[in-house]
Amino acid sequence: MAINPSIITRDLDKVAEPTGNIYESIHVIGQRAKQISSTQKEELTSKLSEFASTVDNLEEVFENKEQIEISKFYERMPKPSTLAMEEFMESKVYYRHTEADNSEK
């Protein structure tokens, strides 16, 4: 997925359109951004844990370079909020109204 990392001015009416409410749309986007952030953090932590070592030696210098490259890769990725907004605007985010679901039961 190619996402433009620069700041984009959004038409609030288009953001509000899927839910009918701008605040609800922003809430859905925020929740999705938290999911994306959590997933990225887990991936990064698992990749960096492969390099965990208590011994200082010459091999560790090479491993540190790999750790730095992995970290730089994640730093260059689009922000979770940007990814969430793109997914929401492309109708790729599933959401539902839990209040309505609870009142029907």
XYZ file of C-alpha atoms in Angstrom:
105
model
C 0.000 0.000 0.000
C 1.583 3.270 -1.112
C 0.725 6.020 1.326
C 1.813 9.615 1.023
C 3.502 10.463 4.348
C 2.962 14.218 3.967
C 0.199 16.125 5.705
C -3.049 16.091 3.760
C -5.962 18.455 4.273
C -9.121 16.368 4.566
C -12.676 17.349 3.710
C -14.484 16.851 7.029
C -17.740 16.060 5.241
C -16.065 13.142 3.469
C -14.531 11.900 6.740
C -17.928 12.119 8.491
C -19.836 10.515 5.601
C -19.320 6.803 6.457
C -20.605 7.175 10.037
C -22.743 10.295 9.709
C -20.768 11.969 12.503
C -17.270 13.475 12.363
C -16.546 12.587 15.999
C -17.556 8.986 15.505
C -15.402 8.763 12.384
C -12.405 10.187 14.264
C -13.029 7.712 17.101
C -13.067 4.762 14.668
C -9.876 6.033 13.017
C -8.237 6.467 16.424
C -9.139 2.942 17.504
C -7.746 1.519 14.265
C -4.557 3.571 14.702
C -4.113 2.022 18.180
C -4.446 -1.469 16.647
C -1.884 -0.695 13.950
C 0.518 0.850 16.479
C 0.241 -2.149 18.778
C 0.901 -4.570 15.925
C 3.922 -2.581 14.726
C 5.323 -2.409 18.255
C 4.958 -6.185 18.693
C 6.699 -6.812 15.355
C 9.557 -4.450 16.187
C 9.999 -5.898 19.678
C 10.090 -9.470 18.369
C 12.621 -8.574 15.667
C 14.846 -6.709 18.112
C 14.605 -9.469 20.733
C 16.514 -11.735 18.338
C 19.535 -9.531 18.998
C 19.323 -9.640 22.800
C 22.737 -10.524 24.168
C 24.625 -10.040 27.407
C 28.073 -10.494 25.856
C 30.065 -7.566 24.436
C 32.190 -8.670 21.520
C 32.978 -7.838 17.899
C 29.976 -9.768 16.615
C 27.706 -7.526 18.642
C 28.878 -4.476 16.688
C 27.596 -6.117 13.500
C 24.328 -7.043 15.210
C 23.890 -3.461 16.377
C 24.058 -2.345 12.751
C 21.238 -4.764 11.943
C 19.237 -3.473 14.912
C 19.724 0.082 13.704
C 18.557 -0.832 10.196
C 15.433 -2.522 11.583
C 14.693 0.506 13.756
C 15.218 2.909 10.845
C 12.840 0.846 8.702
C 10.078 1.209 11.296
C 10.818 4.931 11.721
C 10.354 5.488 7.971
C 6.975 3.746 7.921
C 3.865 5.931 7.754
C 2.396 6.829 11.134
C -0.390 4.527 12.396
C -2.856 7.444 12.291
C -2.056 8.029 8.613
C -2.537 4.349 7.798
C -5.800 4.260 9.771
C -7.152 7.339 7.981
C -6.316 5.865 4.576
C -7.972 2.541 5.463
C -11.057 4.355 6.760
C -11.389 6.555 3.674
C -10.999 3.478 1.437
C -13.753 1.651 3.429
C -11.308 -1.009 4.616
C -12.159 -0.594 8.331
C -14.946 -2.649 9.896
C -16.793 -0.995 12.765
C -20.171 -1.376 14.426
C -22.349 0.437 16.934
C -22.098 -1.440 20.233
C -24.771 0.678 21.993
C -27.403 -0.437 19.458
C -26.254 -4.059 19.755
C -26.591 -4.004 23.562
C -30.036 -2.320 23.598
C -31.503 -4.936 21.239
C -30.637 -7.857 23.555
